[in-house]
C-alpha cells in the first residue's frame, strides 16, 4: 500500500458515547487520525483520560489518553482539521456544528439537528452517497467554499433503509412498509435508560423515534431535485410507512421486523428477494472505503437468525443482517433486520460518509 | 355468601409449569379444590412436595404439598373429579386428554393438540365462550354424555383476540392485522429457553408460533356453523393476518404491536377505538365468573404503557392491557397489547372456561 | 377487631422510590392513613397523580392520587400528623427531618443523615427496638416533648443483623464476620443505576456501602449506655467485620454470603444454628405489630435457596431468608441471607419502627 | 518469524461449548491447526457445519466448517495428531481421555475427571507449569512413552490462583483465604442454566463448585513431591480456604471477592500487594507462548473495576484482572478478581498448557 496523506480529525462531543466510538474506530483507521478532542467547557483543559468516563470494552487508545481536551469552539487547532466528526447531543449540536461549518470545516454529524435541512444531506453510506451532490448548493447558500454539514441517519432508520434500497433497486418502488423495532439500550446514550425501567421489561415507546423513522426513510430513499434544490422525499413514488418502536433489554443491536409490499405485480418471491439482498453493492464498496463492509447485507438462512448478540459484531458492525425472508399474509414479503446501532447506526456511518467524500475529492 | 358446592378438580401435568399455576390459582378459588394431581409414572406414588421443582414465588399450598401424585391414567380417584385441567406438554397431551374425555370427564386443556379439532372449542374466555355450544356435537361424535374437551388458545393469540373481538363488536369486521410479538421466556415452559440463548439478545423466531397465531385467531373470532357442525373460521369476512414472533429477555408478559384496518369506511378514530375497548364486556363477566377480570381490557393513556413488568400483574393477569392507540400510516389504527402469558395466556383461561361451563350447567 | 384510632401520617419525599413504597404499604395499613404528601417545591400544589412518576406494580391508591402535594416545610397540616415518615434523599434529609422533629413531630427516617447521631436510634425493627429507650435523652438534648427522629438501617446492613442478632442471642458474642453482598439495582433509587452500567455485568463497588455495613452493624448489635448517654457500639465484645459490596443485575432483593466465627468454643453446629435462627422471636412480633413478619427468619433447607426472585416477596418482604447454613473452612459457620431491600430494607422497617413506638405509647 | 512446524490438533467434544472455543482459538494460532474433530456417534460422519449448534460471535472458520466429524475413538487419523484437546463433558471424559493417552497421545483436558489423579498435573498455565515434571512419572505408571494427560483447573479456581501465586511468591505463604464468587452463566455450558432460573435472580449454589475451588487451589499452589511421587497439596504451609459460589445473570466473566491473610507479620500493604501483582511474571510468558497474555495480572486503580462486561475481553481473556486492593477489617487484604471463564478459565488454559509442553520439548 502506498503512503497516504493522513487526514487530521476533530471530534465534537469526544467524551460522550458516540465520541468514544469515533476515537475507538479512528485508532485503527488507515488514514485518519485524531487531532482535536472537543467537549464541554468543564472538561476543556484537562487530559482526556482524566475527564472521560470511558465505557468501551477496549482501553482508551494511548495516543488519545494524554491529549488535552478543547472546548467546542473554533480555534487555530480546530482549523487544522481536514474533517470534523460530531457526536454532540442534540441540545448543543445545531449551533456548534453550524459554527464549524461557517469556519469552512466539513462536519459529519451523528446528531439529528440538521437532518431535515433542505440543503443538508442525510446519508446512510450504504444507501445514498449520491446525495452528496447537494453540497455545492449548501455551500452556496452559506457563502462557503469548503465547509459543509453531512448528517447520518437515526440508528433505527439505518437498519431498514439498506435492505429497502436493495429491494427498490432490484424490483422497483415499494408501496407499503410496516416495521416494528426492538431497540437496544445503547441507542439512548449514557446514562440513557435507567436499569429500573428496562430490566425484565419492554418499553413500547421511544420519543420521536417513529416519526424519525418514517420521515428519514423518505428522504434517504428519495432522490435529489434538479438544480440541486434539495431532496424529493421519494415524491415520485410515495412510500406509505408505519413504525412501532420499542426498547428491549439488549445492550447493542437493533432488531426490526419488516413487512413490505411492492408496486410491481406479481411481487418477487422470497428467493428472489434474498438473492437481490445478497447481490446488493453500494458505492462505499466500489469506492474502496476502508470502513465499508465487505458485504453490505448478510442474508441468513438459519431459521432463527439474525440475533443481536451473535450477529451485531460481524464485519465490525458495518453491514446489515437480514434473515427470515418469507411470504407475508398481508403484504408481499416479511423479514428481520439486525443492525449495530453503535456502529453502522452511528459513528461508523459518519466515518464512511467522510471516506466517501474524501474519495470524491470533497475533503 | 351462601355455601356453594365445591367442585373436585384433577390436574394433568401437575408438576410442570402450567400445572403449578393451576395449583396456585386453585388454592384461592371459591369453589374449586384440587383433588387429584397427575404426573409421569416416575413421580406417581410420591408426595407432591418431594417431586415437584416448584418455581412459583408463593410457597406450595399446604393442602397440596402432602398429596400423593397419581399417574395420568383414569382410575376411581380421577373419576370422582368434576373437572380436569390439563397442563400436559404437547407430546403426551393428545392421547391422555382423549382418554379422560372417554371416561366422561370434562377436560379443560392448555395444550395445543386438540385445538384444531373441528368439534373441539378453542376458547379465550373473554372472547368466545359461545363456542361451548359445539360440545353436544363433540359428545355425540364420541358417544359421550358428560365428557368433553375444551382448549384454550396459545398465549400469544390470547393477547390480540381480546381487543380484536372488542373492535369487531363495535365497528364491524376487520380487514387486515399485522402483529409483531415480543414474548416472555416463561412462554416456553421449563427449562425452556437456555439463558445463553436469550441473555442480551432477541430471538426472532418461535417454532410454529406465527402459524398458530394466524390460524387460531380465525377460529376464535369466527362463529359456529349451523347444526353445530363445527366452526366457520371467520369465513364470512376472512381476516388477512400476518404475525412475526420474537422471544425477548422478559420473564412474564407478552407485548404485541398490532396494526389493523377495518372494512368499514371511514374507520373509527383512536378515541372511538379506546372507548370501545374500555366498554368491552364479556360473557365471563356477566356470568359472574370469580376468576374473570373486573375490566376485560384496561386502556392506558400514558405514552409508554403498557409495560410487562409494571402491568402484567394487574387484575392478577386476568385482563388484557392496551395502550398507544393511535393512527397508523399504513393501516387504520395501531396499538400495543400486553397480556400475561402465564395467567390469561394459560392456566387462568382454562379456569375461567371451566367457570363459564359450570355457570352454564355443563359441569 | 375493635375500632382503633387512625394515626395521621405525613410522608416526606412522597414522589421518590421510598416514598412510593410508604404510600403503597399504608394503603393497606390497619390504623395508619396517609394525611400529607411532601415533595419538592416544584411538585407542591399539584395533584400527586400528576407529579409522581409511579414505578410500583400496583396502581396509585385512589385516596392518594388526588391529594395535593405539600412542600416539606412544617405547616398546620403537617402538624396534624401523628407520625412522619421520611423517604428523602440524603441531600435534603438532614435539615428537613431536624425541622420536623423541632416541630414536635416523631420522624421515622430511611435516610442515612442522622444514623450516626449519638442520641438517634438506628433501629432494625426485628433486632433492636430496645434502643428506643434513648429517645428521652434525644428529646432532652433538643428541648422537645414529643418530637424525635428514629432511623432505620441501610438496606444491606438490615439483611445481616437479623440473623447475627439471633446468633448472638443463642450462642453469645460473635468474633468475626466476613460478608460479600450481591445487591439489587432498586437499592440505588431512581433513576439510579444506568442500564448500560449493569446489563450483563457486576459492579464490584457501591459508594460508602462497605463502611455503612461495618459501622451500622456495631451500633445495631450493641447496647445502650447507662444513663441513656447513647450507644455502646458493641463495645464490650467488639466485632471484627469486613464487607465487600457488589451491584448485580437483579431488580429487588439483596443476597449476602456471610461467614462468622463465634467467641464460644466449641462453636455451634450448623443444625444448632438453623434451630436458633428458626426460633428467633423479636419484640415487633410479641408487641403484635401488624406489619411484622410472622416468622422473623425463614430458614431454607433446599440446597440452592434463598433466591431473590423466588423468595423476596415471601411475607411481603418483611422477614429475612437464610439458607445454606454449613460449616466454613476458615470460620465456624457460613450461610446465605436474602432480604428484600425495598421492604424490610427500607419503608417496611420505618413502618414497623413506628408501630413499635406506637405500641410503647411513644406516639 | 521463521517457518515453524505446524502441529496437528485433535479436538474431543468439538461440537460442545468448550470445543467451539478450541476451534475459534486455533483458527488464529501461529503453529497449531485443527486436524480432527471428535464428537458423539450421532454427529460422526457429518460435516461439522451441519451438526454443530454454533454459539460463538464469530463465524465457523471456513477450514473447519466442511470437515467431517469423527467419533471419539482412536483411529489412524487421530494418531496423526501431535496434540489432543478435550472439551468433553464429565460423563464421557474420563474413559475417552484415558484411551487417547493409552494410544500415546498427549491430551490436554478441560474436564474435571482426572484432576485429582495423583500423577496427573492440574495446571493453570500462569501459575504452575512446573508440575509438568510429574509427567514422566505418569507415563511410567501407564507404561507409555509419549502419551499423557494434563488437566486445567475449574474456571472459578483459575481466577484466584493467579493472584494468590503472585502473593505467595512475593510475601511468602498465605494463611487464610475467604472467597465469594459471582459466576457467569457460560460457566455451565450449553444449554446450561435455564433462563427462567437466573433471570432477575442470583442462585447461591453451584454443585460441587466450592469443594473444587478449595481442593484445586491446594494442588495448584502446592509443589511436587520428591521422586515425582505426585503433589504435596501445599502440605508444608496448609491453606485454610473457604469458598461461597454463586451464579449471577452475567454472560461471561467470573467476579470473585477475595480476603486473604498472610503468615508473615506485618503483612504487606495494599500498595505492596498491587506492585507484586503487577510485577508477577509467569513461565508461559518467559517461554514465549503465543497465547499467553502480555501481562498476567492487570491491576485496576479505578474504584469500581474490574467489571465483567468491560474487562473480560482484555488480552483476549488470557490474563486476570484485579482491582479494589485494600485493607480488610478481618483479614489482611481484600480485593476483586475477574477472569474470563471461557478463555483463561477453559480452552485458553489448555492451549497455553500445550504451548508450554511444546516449548519444553514434551510434544
mmCIF file of N, CA and C in Angstrom, chain C residues 110-183:
data_model
loop_
_atom_site.group_PDB
_atom_site.id
_atom_site.type_symbol
_atom_site.label_atom_id
_atom_site.label_comp_id
_atom_site.label_asym_id
_atom_site.label_seq_id
_atom_site.Cartn_x
_atom_site.Cartn_y
_atom_site.Cartn_z
ATOM 1 N N UNK C 110 -35.748 6.879 56.649
ATOM 2 C CA UNK C 110 -34.986 5.887 55.911
ATOM 3 C C UNK C 110 -33.658 6.449 55.416
ATOM 4 N N UNK C 111 -33.419 7.743 55.654
ATOM 5 C CA UNK C 111 -32.193 8.383 55.148
ATOM 6 C C UNK C 111 -31.033 8.112 56.098
ATOM 7 N N UNK C 112 -29.826 8.324 55.557
ATOM 8 C CA UNK C 112 -28.659 7.968 56.355
ATOM 9 C C UNK C 112 -28.196 9.106 57.264
ATOM 10 N N UNK C 113 -28.723 10.334 57.065
ATOM 11 C CA UNK C 113 -28.107 11.506 57.676
ATOM 12 C C UNK C 113 -27.960 11.446 59.183
ATOM 13 N N UNK C 114 -28.986 10.984 59.889
ATOM 14 C CA UNK C 114 -28.937 11.006 61.348
ATOM 15 C C UNK C 114 -28.518 9.677 61.962
ATOM 16 N N UNK C 115 -28.161 8.704 61.120
ATOM 17 C CA UNK C 115 -27.889 7.375 61.681
ATOM 18 C C UNK C 115 -26.734 7.346 62.664
ATOM 19 N N UNK C 116 -25.775 8.232 62.470
ATOM 20 C CA UNK C 116 -24.600 8.200 63.345
ATOM 21 C C UNK C 116 -24.719 9.170 64.530
ATOM 22 N N UNK C 117 -25.836 9.879 64.618
ATOM 23 C CA UNK C 117 -26.018 10.767 65.773
ATOM 24 C C UNK C 117 -25.959 9.954 67.058
ATOM 25 N N UNK C 118 -25.226 10.439 68.053
ATOM 26 C CA UNK C 118 -25.088 9.667 69.298
ATOM 27 C C UNK C 118 -26.398 9.552 70.080
ATOM 28 N N UNK C 119 -27.380 10.374 69.756
ATOM 29 C CA UNK C 119 -28.635 10.248 70.502
ATOM 30 C C UNK C 119 -29.794 9.795 69.608
ATOM 31 N N UNK C 120 -29.497 9.411 68.389
ATOM 32 C CA UNK C 120 -30.562 8.953 67.486
ATOM 33 C C UNK C 120 -30.494 7.443 67.318
ATOM 34 N N UNK C 121 -31.572 6.761 67.649
ATOM 35 C CA UNK C 121 -31.547 5.308 67.484
ATOM 36 C C UNK C 121 -31.479 4.920 66.000
ATOM 37 N N UNK C 122 -30.751 3.876 65.748
ATOM 38 C CA UNK C 122 -30.655 3.269 64.420
ATOM 39 C C UNK C 122 -31.248 1.877 64.590
ATOM 40 N N UNK C 123 -32.496 1.728 64.164
ATOM 41 C CA UNK C 123 -33.257 0.542 64.574
ATOM 42 C C UNK C 123 -33.679 -0.317 63.385
ATOM 43 N N UNK C 124 -33.255 -1.560 63.438
ATOM 44 C CA UNK C 124 -33.841 -2.577 62.568
ATOM 45 C C UNK C 124 -34.923 -3.241 63.423
ATOM 46 N N UNK C 125 -36.170 -3.135 63.015
ATOM 47 C CA UNK C 125 -37.256 -3.464 63.941
ATOM 48 C C UNK C 125 -37.238 -4.903 64.441
ATOM 49 N N UNK C 126 -36.630 -5.802 63.681
ATOM 50 C CA UNK C 126 -36.587 -7.195 64.136
ATOM 51 C C UNK C 126 -35.414 -7.426 65.076
ATOM 52 N N UNK C 127 -34.644 -6.376 65.350
ATOM 53 C CA UNK C 127 -33.385 -6.566 66.070
ATOM 54 C C UNK C 127 -33.277 -5.769 67.361
ATOM 55 N N UNK C 128 -33.390 -4.454 67.271
ATOM 56 C CA UNK C 128 -33.027 -3.629 68.436
ATOM 57 C C UNK C 128 -34.021 -2.523 68.753
ATOM 58 N N UNK C 129 -35.319 -2.830 68.856
ATOM 59 C CA UNK C 129 -36.258 -1.779 69.257
ATOM 60 C C UNK C 129 -35.978 -1.261 70.667
ATOM 61 N N UNK C 130 -35.219 -2.021 71.451
ATOM 62 C CA UNK C 130 -34.888 -1.551 72.797
ATOM 63 C C UNK C 130 -34.141 -0.224 72.751
ATOM 64 N N UNK C 131 -33.514 0.080 71.633
ATOM 65 C CA UNK C 131 -32.774 1.343 71.514
ATOM 66 C C UNK C 131 -33.693 2.563 71.542
ATOM 67 N N UNK C 132 -34.991 2.331 71.431
ATOM 68 C CA UNK C 132 -35.927 3.452 71.567
ATOM 69 C C UNK C 132 -35.791 4.115 72.933
ATOM 70 N N UNK C 133 -35.208 3.417 73.877
ATOM 71 C CA UNK C 133 -35.057 3.970 75.223
ATOM 72 C C UNK C 133 -34.194 5.223 75.229
ATOM 73 N N UNK C 134 -33.491 5.484 74.164
ATOM 74 C CA UNK C 134 -32.632 6.676 74.100
ATOM 75 C C UNK C 134 -33.434 7.934 73.752
ATOM 76 N N UNK C 135 -34.647 7.748 73.315
ATOM 77 C CA UNK C 135 -35.398 8.908 72.827
ATOM 78 C C UNK C 135 -35.589 10.007 73.888
ATOM 79 N N UNK C 136 -35.911 9.684 75.116
ATOM 80 C CA UNK C 136 -35.998 10.777 76.104
ATOM 81 C C UNK C 136 -34.700 11.588 76.167
ATOM 82 N N UNK C 137 -33.596 10.917 76.059
ATOM 83 C CA UNK C 137 -32.308 11.594 76.033
ATOM 84 C C UNK C 137 -32.208 12.533 74.822
ATOM 85 N N UNK C 138 -32.632 12.043 73.663
ATOM 86 C CA UNK C 138 -32.621 12.877 72.450
ATOM 87 C C UNK C 138 -33.533 14.082 72.623
ATOM 88 N N UNK C 139 -34.712 13.835 73.219
ATOM 89 C CA UNK C 139 -35.660 14.946 73.396
ATOM 90 C C UNK C 139 -35.119 15.978 74.375
ATOM 91 N N UNK C 140 -34.487 15.509 75.450
ATOM 92 C CA UNK C 140 -33.919 16.443 76.427
ATOM 93 C C UNK C 140 -32.858 17.317 75.749
ATOM 94 N N UNK C 141 -32.061 16.666 74.940
ATOM 95 C CA UNK C 141 -30.985 17.379 74.251
ATOM 96 C C UNK C 141 -31.524 18.487 73.346
ATOM 97 N N UNK C 142 -32.712 18.248 72.771
ATOM 98 C CA UNK C 142 -33.270 19.218 71.835
ATOM 99 C C UNK C 142 -34.422 20.016 72.453
ATOM 100 N N UNK C 143 -34.597 19.872 73.787
ATOM 101 C CA UNK C 143 -35.688 20.592 74.453
ATOM 102 C C UNK C 143 -37.046 20.295 73.837
ATOM 103 N N UNK C 144 -37.304 19.018 73.628
ATOM 104 C CA UNK C 144 -38.560 18.631 72.999
ATOM 105 C C UNK C 144 -39.353 17.721 73.914
ATOM 106 N N UNK C 145 -40.654 17.710 73.708
ATOM 107 C CA UNK C 145 -41.512 16.829 74.493
ATOM 108 C C UNK C 145 -41.954 15.601 73.699
ATOM 109 N N UNK C 146 -42.289 15.822 72.441
ATOM 110 C CA UNK C 146 -42.824 14.714 71.642
ATOM 111 C C UNK C 146 -41.997 14.386 70.396
ATOM 112 N N UNK C 147 -41.311 15.393 69.889
ATOM 113 C CA UNK C 147 -40.579 15.196 68.636
ATOM 114 C C UNK C 147 -39.346 14.327 68.813
ATOM 115 N N UNK C 148 -39.042 13.532 67.840
ATOM 116 C CA UNK C 148 -37.794 12.753 67.842
ATOM 117 C C UNK C 148 -37.544 12.228 66.428
ATOM 118 N N UNK C 149 -36.360 11.731 66.248
ATOM 119 C CA UNK C 149 -36.016 11.054 64.994
ATOM 120 C C UNK C 149 -35.563 9.638 65.304
ATOM 121 N N UNK C 150 -36.127 8.691 64.574
ATOM 122 C CA UNK C 150 -35.644 7.309 64.612
ATOM 123 C C UNK C 150 -35.235 6.955 63.182
ATOM 124 N N UNK C 151 -34.076 6.401 63.030
ATOM 125 C CA UNK C 151 -33.633 5.991 61.690
ATOM 126 C C UNK C 151 -33.693 4.486 61.564
ATOM 127 N N UNK C 152 -33.802 4.035 60.337
ATOM 128 C CA UNK C 152 -33.591 2.599 60.138
ATOM 129 C C UNK C 152 -32.323 2.407 59.321
ATOM 130 N N UNK C 153 -31.902 1.178 59.187
ATOM 131 C CA UNK C 153 -30.556 0.920 58.682
ATOM 132 C C UNK C 153 -30.507 0.895 57.166
ATOM 133 N N UNK C 154 -29.310 0.967 56.665
ATOM 134 C CA UNK C 154 -29.015 0.750 55.266
ATOM 135 C C UNK C 154 -29.532 -0.639 54.852
ATOM 136 N N UNK C 155 -30.006 -0.758 53.621
ATOM 137 C CA UNK C 155 -30.647 -1.999 53.203
ATOM 138 C C UNK C 155 -29.721 -3.212 53.267
ATOM 139 N N UNK C 156 -28.435 -3.012 53.043
ATOM 140 C CA UNK C 156 -27.530 -4.167 53.084
ATOM 141 C C UNK C 156 -27.197 -4.561 54.517
ATOM 142 N N UNK C 157 -27.221 -3.589 55.412
ATOM 143 C CA UNK C 157 -26.998 -3.901 56.827
ATOM 144 C C UNK C 157 -28.160 -4.710 57.394
ATOM 145 N N UNK C 158 -29.356 -4.304 57.026
ATOM 146 C CA UNK C 158 -30.558 -4.915 57.590
ATOM 147 C C UNK C 158 -30.544 -6.429 57.416
ATOM 148 N N UNK C 159 -30.137 -6.873 56.232
ATOM 149 C CA UNK C 159 -30.175 -8.307 55.960
ATOM 150 C C UNK C 159 -29.341 -9.114 56.938
ATOM 151 N N UNK C 160 -28.142 -8.633 57.254
ATOM 152 C CA UNK C 160 -27.281 -9.476 58.087
ATOM 153 C C UNK C 160 -27.548 -9.337 59.584
ATOM 154 N N UNK C 161 -27.971 -8.154 60.049
ATOM 155 C CA UNK C 161 -28.081 -8.013 61.505
ATOM 156 C C UNK C 161 -29.173 -8.890 62.106
ATOM 157 N N UNK C 162 -30.178 -9.233 61.307
ATOM 158 C CA UNK C 162 -31.241 -10.077 61.869
ATOM 159 C C UNK C 162 -30.687 -11.461 62.254
ATOM 160 N N UNK C 163 -30.067 -12.193 61.339
ATOM 161 C CA UNK C 163 -29.501 -13.470 61.786
ATOM 162 C C UNK C 163 -28.344 -13.299 62.784
ATOM 163 N N UNK C 164 -27.566 -12.258 62.655
ATOM 164 C CA UNK C 164 -26.463 -12.079 63.618
ATOM 165 C C UNK C 164 -27.012 -11.879 65.028
ATOM 166 N N UNK C 165 -28.089 -11.110 65.135
ATOM 167 C CA UNK C 165 -28.719 -10.913 66.443
ATOM 168 C C UNK C 165 -29.213 -12.253 67.004
ATOM 169 N N UNK C 166 -29.840 -13.019 66.136
ATOM 170 C CA UNK C 166 -30.337 -14.322 66.591
ATOM 171 C C UNK C 166 -29.185 -15.195 67.080
ATOM 172 N N UNK C 167 -28.061 -15.151 66.370
ATOM 173 C CA UNK C 167 -26.917 -15.980 66.757
ATOM 174 C C UNK C 167 -26.304 -15.497 68.062
ATOM 175 N N UNK C 168 -26.181 -14.207 68.234
ATOM 176 C CA UNK C 168 -25.634 -13.686 69.487
ATOM 177 C C UNK C 168 -26.563 -14.016 70.656
ATOM 178 N N UNK C 169 -27.854 -13.948 70.380
ATOM 179 C CA UNK C 169 -28.802 -14.292 71.440
ATOM 180 C C UNK C 169 -28.674 -15.750 71.866
ATOM 181 N N UNK C 170 -28.434 -16.605 70.928
ATOM 182 C CA UNK C 170 -28.411 -18.039 71.248
ATOM 183 C C UNK C 170 -27.044 -18.530 71.701
ATOM 184 N N UNK C 171 -25.995 -17.945 71.147
ATOM 185 C CA UNK C 171 -24.658 -18.533 71.353
ATOM 186 C C UNK C 171 -23.623 -17.554 71.887
ATOM 187 N N UNK C 172 -24.041 -16.373 72.255
ATOM 188 C CA UNK C 172 -23.087 -15.404 72.779
ATOM 189 C C UNK C 172 -22.361 -14.656 71.687
ATOM 190 N N UNK C 173 -21.438 -13.788 72.090
ATOM 191 C CA UNK C 173 -20.844 -12.844 71.145
ATOM 192 C C UNK C 173 -20.165 -13.500 69.955
ATOM 193 N N UNK C 174 -20.256 -12.814 68.834
ATOM 194 C CA UNK C 174 -19.544 -13.195 67.625
ATOM 195 C C UNK C 174 -18.151 -12.583 67.655
ATOM 196 N N UNK C 175 -17.244 -13.226 66.959
ATOM 197 C CA UNK C 175 -15.890 -12.710 66.903
ATOM 198 C C UNK C 175 -15.634 -11.994 65.567
ATOM 199 N N UNK C 176 -15.863 -12.695 64.475
ATOM 200 C CA UNK C 176 -15.570 -12.142 63.150
ATOM 201 C C UNK C 176 -16.739 -12.369 62.211
ATOM 202 N N UNK C 177 -16.897 -11.425 61.301
ATOM 203 C CA UNK C 177 -17.912 -11.551 60.242
ATOM 204 C C UNK C 177 -17.277 -11.097 58.937
ATOM 205 N N UNK C 178 -17.342 -11.950 57.929
ATOM 206 C CA UNK C 178 -16.958 -11.535 56.581
ATOM 207 C C UNK C 178 -18.185 -11.699 55.710
ATOM 208 N N UNK C 179 -18.564 -10.621 55.022
ATOM 209 C CA UNK C 179 -19.791 -10.665 54.220
ATOM 210 C C UNK C 179 -19.521 -10.094 52.832
ATOM 211 N N UNK C 180 -20.025 -10.790 51.828
ATOM 212 C CA UNK C 180 -19.985 -10.282 50.454
ATOM 213 C C UNK C 180 -21.419 -10.135 49.979
ATOM 214 N N UNK C 181 -21.759 -8.948 49.497
ATOM 215 C CA UNK C 181 -23.138 -8.708 49.080
ATOM 216 C C UNK C 181 -23.285 -8.737 47.572
ATOM 217 N N UNK C 182 -24.476 -9.116 47.134
ATOM 218 C CA UNK C 182 -24.875 -9.022 45.727
ATOM 219 C C UNK C 182 -26.187 -8.256 45.728
ATOM 220 N N UNK C 183 -26.105 -6.953 45.515
ATOM 221 C CA UNK C 183 -27.221 -6.070 45.788
ATOM 222 C C UNK C 183 -27.998 -5.696 44.528
#
